PDB file of C-alpha atoms in Angstrom:
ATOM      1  CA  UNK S 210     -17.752 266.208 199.942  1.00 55.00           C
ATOM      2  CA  UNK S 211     -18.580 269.638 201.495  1.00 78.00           C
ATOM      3  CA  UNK S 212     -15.941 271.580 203.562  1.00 89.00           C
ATOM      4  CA  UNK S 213     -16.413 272.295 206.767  1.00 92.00           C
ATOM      5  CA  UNK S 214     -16.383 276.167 208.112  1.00 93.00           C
ATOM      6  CA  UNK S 215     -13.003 275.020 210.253  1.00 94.00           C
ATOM      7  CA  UNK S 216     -11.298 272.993 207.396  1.00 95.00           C
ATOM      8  CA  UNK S 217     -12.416 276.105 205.085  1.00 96.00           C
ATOM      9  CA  UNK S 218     -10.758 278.380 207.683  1.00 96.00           C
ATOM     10  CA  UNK S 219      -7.805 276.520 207.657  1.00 96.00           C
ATOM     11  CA  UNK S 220      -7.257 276.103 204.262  1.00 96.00           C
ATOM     12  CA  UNK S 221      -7.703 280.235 203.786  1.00 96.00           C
ATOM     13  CA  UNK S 222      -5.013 280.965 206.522  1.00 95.00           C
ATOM     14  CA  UNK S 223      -1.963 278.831 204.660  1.00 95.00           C
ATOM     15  CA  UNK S 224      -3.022 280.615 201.630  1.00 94.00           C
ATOM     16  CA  UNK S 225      -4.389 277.710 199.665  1.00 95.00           C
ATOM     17  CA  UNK S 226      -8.098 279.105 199.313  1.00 96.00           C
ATOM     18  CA  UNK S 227      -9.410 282.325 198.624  1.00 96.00           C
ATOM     19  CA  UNK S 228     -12.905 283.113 200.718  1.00 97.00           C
ATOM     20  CA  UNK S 229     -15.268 285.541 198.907  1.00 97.00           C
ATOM     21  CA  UNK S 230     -18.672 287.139 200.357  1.00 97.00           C
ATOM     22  CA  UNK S 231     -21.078 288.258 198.271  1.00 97.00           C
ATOM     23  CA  UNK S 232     -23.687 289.754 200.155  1.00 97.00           C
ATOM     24  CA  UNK S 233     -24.960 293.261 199.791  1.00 95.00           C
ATOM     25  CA  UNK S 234     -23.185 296.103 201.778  1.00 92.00           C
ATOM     26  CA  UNK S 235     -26.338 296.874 204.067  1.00 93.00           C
ATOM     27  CA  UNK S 236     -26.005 293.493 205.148  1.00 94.00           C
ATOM     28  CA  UNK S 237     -22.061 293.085 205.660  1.00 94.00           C
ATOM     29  CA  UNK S 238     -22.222 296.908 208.045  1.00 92.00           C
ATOM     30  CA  UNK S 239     -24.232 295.083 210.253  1.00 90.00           C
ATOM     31  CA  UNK S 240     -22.838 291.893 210.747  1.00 93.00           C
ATOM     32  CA  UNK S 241     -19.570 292.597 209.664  1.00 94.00           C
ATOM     33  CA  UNK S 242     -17.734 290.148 207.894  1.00 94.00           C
ATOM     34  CA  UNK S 243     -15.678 286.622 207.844  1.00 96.00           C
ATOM     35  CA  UNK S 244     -11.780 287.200 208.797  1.00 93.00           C
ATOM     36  CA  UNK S 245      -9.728 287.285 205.285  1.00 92.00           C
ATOM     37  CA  UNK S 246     -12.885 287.449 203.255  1.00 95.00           C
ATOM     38  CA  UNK S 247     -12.649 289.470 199.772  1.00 94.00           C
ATOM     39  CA  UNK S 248     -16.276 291.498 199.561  1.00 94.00           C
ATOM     40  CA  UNK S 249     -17.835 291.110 195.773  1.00 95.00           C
ATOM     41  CA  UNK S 250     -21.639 291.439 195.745  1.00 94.00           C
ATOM     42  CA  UNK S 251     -23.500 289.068 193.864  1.00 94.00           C
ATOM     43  CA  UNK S 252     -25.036 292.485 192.189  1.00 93.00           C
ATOM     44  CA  UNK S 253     -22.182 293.530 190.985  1.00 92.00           C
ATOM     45  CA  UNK S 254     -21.159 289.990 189.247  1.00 90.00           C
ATOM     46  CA  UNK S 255     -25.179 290.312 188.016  1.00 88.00           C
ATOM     47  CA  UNK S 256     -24.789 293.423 186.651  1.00 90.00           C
ATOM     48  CA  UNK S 257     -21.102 292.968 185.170  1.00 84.00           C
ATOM     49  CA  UNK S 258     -19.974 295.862 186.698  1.00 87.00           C
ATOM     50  CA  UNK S 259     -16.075 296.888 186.371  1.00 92.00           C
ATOM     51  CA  UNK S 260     -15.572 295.995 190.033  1.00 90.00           C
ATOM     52  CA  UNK S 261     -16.493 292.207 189.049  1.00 92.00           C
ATOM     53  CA  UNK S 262     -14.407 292.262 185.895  1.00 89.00           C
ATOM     54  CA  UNK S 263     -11.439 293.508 188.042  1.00 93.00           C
ATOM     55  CA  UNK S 264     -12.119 290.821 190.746  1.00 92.00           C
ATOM     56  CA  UNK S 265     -12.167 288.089 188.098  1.00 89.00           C
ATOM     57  CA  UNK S 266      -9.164 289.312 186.809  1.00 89.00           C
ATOM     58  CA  UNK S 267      -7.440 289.088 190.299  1.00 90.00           C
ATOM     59  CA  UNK S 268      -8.580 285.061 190.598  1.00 91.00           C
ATOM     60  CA  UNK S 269      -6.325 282.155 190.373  1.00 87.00           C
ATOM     61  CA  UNK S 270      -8.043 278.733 188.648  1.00 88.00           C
ATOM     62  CA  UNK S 271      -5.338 276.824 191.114  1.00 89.00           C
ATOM     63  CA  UNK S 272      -6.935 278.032 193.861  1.00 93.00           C
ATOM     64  CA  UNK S 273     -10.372 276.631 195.582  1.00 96.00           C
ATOM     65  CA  UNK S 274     -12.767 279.924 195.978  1.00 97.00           C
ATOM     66  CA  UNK S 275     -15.135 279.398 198.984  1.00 97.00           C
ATOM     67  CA  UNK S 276     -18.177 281.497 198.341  1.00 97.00           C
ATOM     68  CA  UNK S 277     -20.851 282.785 201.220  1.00 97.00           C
ATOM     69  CA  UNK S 278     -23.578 284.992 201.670  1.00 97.00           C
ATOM     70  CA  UNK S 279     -26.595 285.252 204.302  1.00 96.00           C
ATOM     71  CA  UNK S 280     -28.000 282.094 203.986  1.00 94.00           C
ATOM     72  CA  UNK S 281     -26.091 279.968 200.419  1.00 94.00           C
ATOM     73  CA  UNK S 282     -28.736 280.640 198.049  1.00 96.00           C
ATOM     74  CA  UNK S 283     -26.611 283.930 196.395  1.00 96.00           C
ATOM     75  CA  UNK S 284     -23.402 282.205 197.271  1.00 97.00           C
ATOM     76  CA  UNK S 285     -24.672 279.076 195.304  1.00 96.00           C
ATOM     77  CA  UNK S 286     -25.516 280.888 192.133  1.00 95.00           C
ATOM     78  CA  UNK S 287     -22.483 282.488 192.296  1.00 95.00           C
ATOM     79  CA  UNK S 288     -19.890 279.571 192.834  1.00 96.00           C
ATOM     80  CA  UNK S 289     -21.457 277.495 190.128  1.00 95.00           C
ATOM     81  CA  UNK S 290     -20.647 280.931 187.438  1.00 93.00           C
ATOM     82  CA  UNK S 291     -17.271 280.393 188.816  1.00 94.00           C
ATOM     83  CA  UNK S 292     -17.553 276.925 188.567  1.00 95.00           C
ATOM     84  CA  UNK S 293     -18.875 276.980 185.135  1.00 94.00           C
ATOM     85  CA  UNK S 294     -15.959 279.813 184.115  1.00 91.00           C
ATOM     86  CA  UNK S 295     -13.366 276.993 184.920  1.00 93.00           C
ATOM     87  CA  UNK S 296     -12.944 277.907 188.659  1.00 94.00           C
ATOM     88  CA  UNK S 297     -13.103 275.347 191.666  1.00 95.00           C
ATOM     89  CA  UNK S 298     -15.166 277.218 193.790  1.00 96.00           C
ATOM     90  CA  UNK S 299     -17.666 276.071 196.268  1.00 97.00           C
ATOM     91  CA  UNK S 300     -20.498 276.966 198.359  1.00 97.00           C
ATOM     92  CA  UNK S 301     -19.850 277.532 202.151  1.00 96.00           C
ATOM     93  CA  UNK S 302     -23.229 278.516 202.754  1.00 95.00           C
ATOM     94  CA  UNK S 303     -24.431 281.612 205.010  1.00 95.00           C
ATOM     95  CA  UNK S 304     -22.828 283.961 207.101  1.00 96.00           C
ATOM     96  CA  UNK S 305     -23.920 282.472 210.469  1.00 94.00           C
ATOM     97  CA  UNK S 306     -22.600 279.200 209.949  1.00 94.00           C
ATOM     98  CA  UNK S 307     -18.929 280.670 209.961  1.00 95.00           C
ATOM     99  CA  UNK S 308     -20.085 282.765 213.275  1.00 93.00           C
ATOM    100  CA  UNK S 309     -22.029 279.870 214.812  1.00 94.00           C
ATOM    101  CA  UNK S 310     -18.451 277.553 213.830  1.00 93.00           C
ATOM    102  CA  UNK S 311     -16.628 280.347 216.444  1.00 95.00           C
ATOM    103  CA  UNK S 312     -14.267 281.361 213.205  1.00 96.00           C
ATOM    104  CA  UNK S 313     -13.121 285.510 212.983  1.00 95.00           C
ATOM    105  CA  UNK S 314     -15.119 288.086 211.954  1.00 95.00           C
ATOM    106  CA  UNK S 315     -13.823 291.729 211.124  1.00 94.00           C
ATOM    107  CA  UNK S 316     -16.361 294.825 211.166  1.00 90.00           C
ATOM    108  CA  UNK S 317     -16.850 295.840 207.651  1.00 83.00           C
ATOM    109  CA  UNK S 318     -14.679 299.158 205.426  1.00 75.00           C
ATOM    110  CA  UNK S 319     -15.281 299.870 201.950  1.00 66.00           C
TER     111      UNK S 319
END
């Protein structure tokens, strides 16, 4: 069963999920990005760099990860890695799904 963009929402406001975008920053400056989302490029999870291995560190296995990017194909490969690490994470798809859904976006700050 996939999760809707509200019930995903929803879920991420009382603290129960954890929403995580993984597109590059030249994308996320100019669309900015979903409300309460946690910004960790696929690259960097690709390339193992120390921000991914401090992200990782920072994750909770109790807690479903929904994972999105511009249109699910990145955000796929990266939920099944968490998946496959022992995570329950899942794929929300792309970006304009949450804005299309009418759910918060905040402009982008590194």
């Amino acid at each position: 069963m996939m999760t809707s963009h509200k019930e995903a929402h929803e879920l991420i406001s009382q603290g129960k999920a954890i929403l995580v975008d993984v597109r590059e920053s030249n994308e996320i400056v100019q669309t900015g990005l979903a409300e309460g989302a946690i910004w960790m490029p696929l690259s960097a999870m690709q390339d193992d760099l120390e921000q991914w291995r401090i992200f990782r560190q920072q994750l909770v296995k109790d807690k479903l990860i929904f994972v999105y990017c511009a249109s699910g194909a990145r955000s796929g490969r990266f939920a099944e890695f968490l998946c496959c690490d022992g995570y329950k994470a899942e794929n929300l798809g792309g970006f304009r799904e949450w804005q299309s859904a009418g759910l918060p976006v905040k402009p982008f700050q590194k």
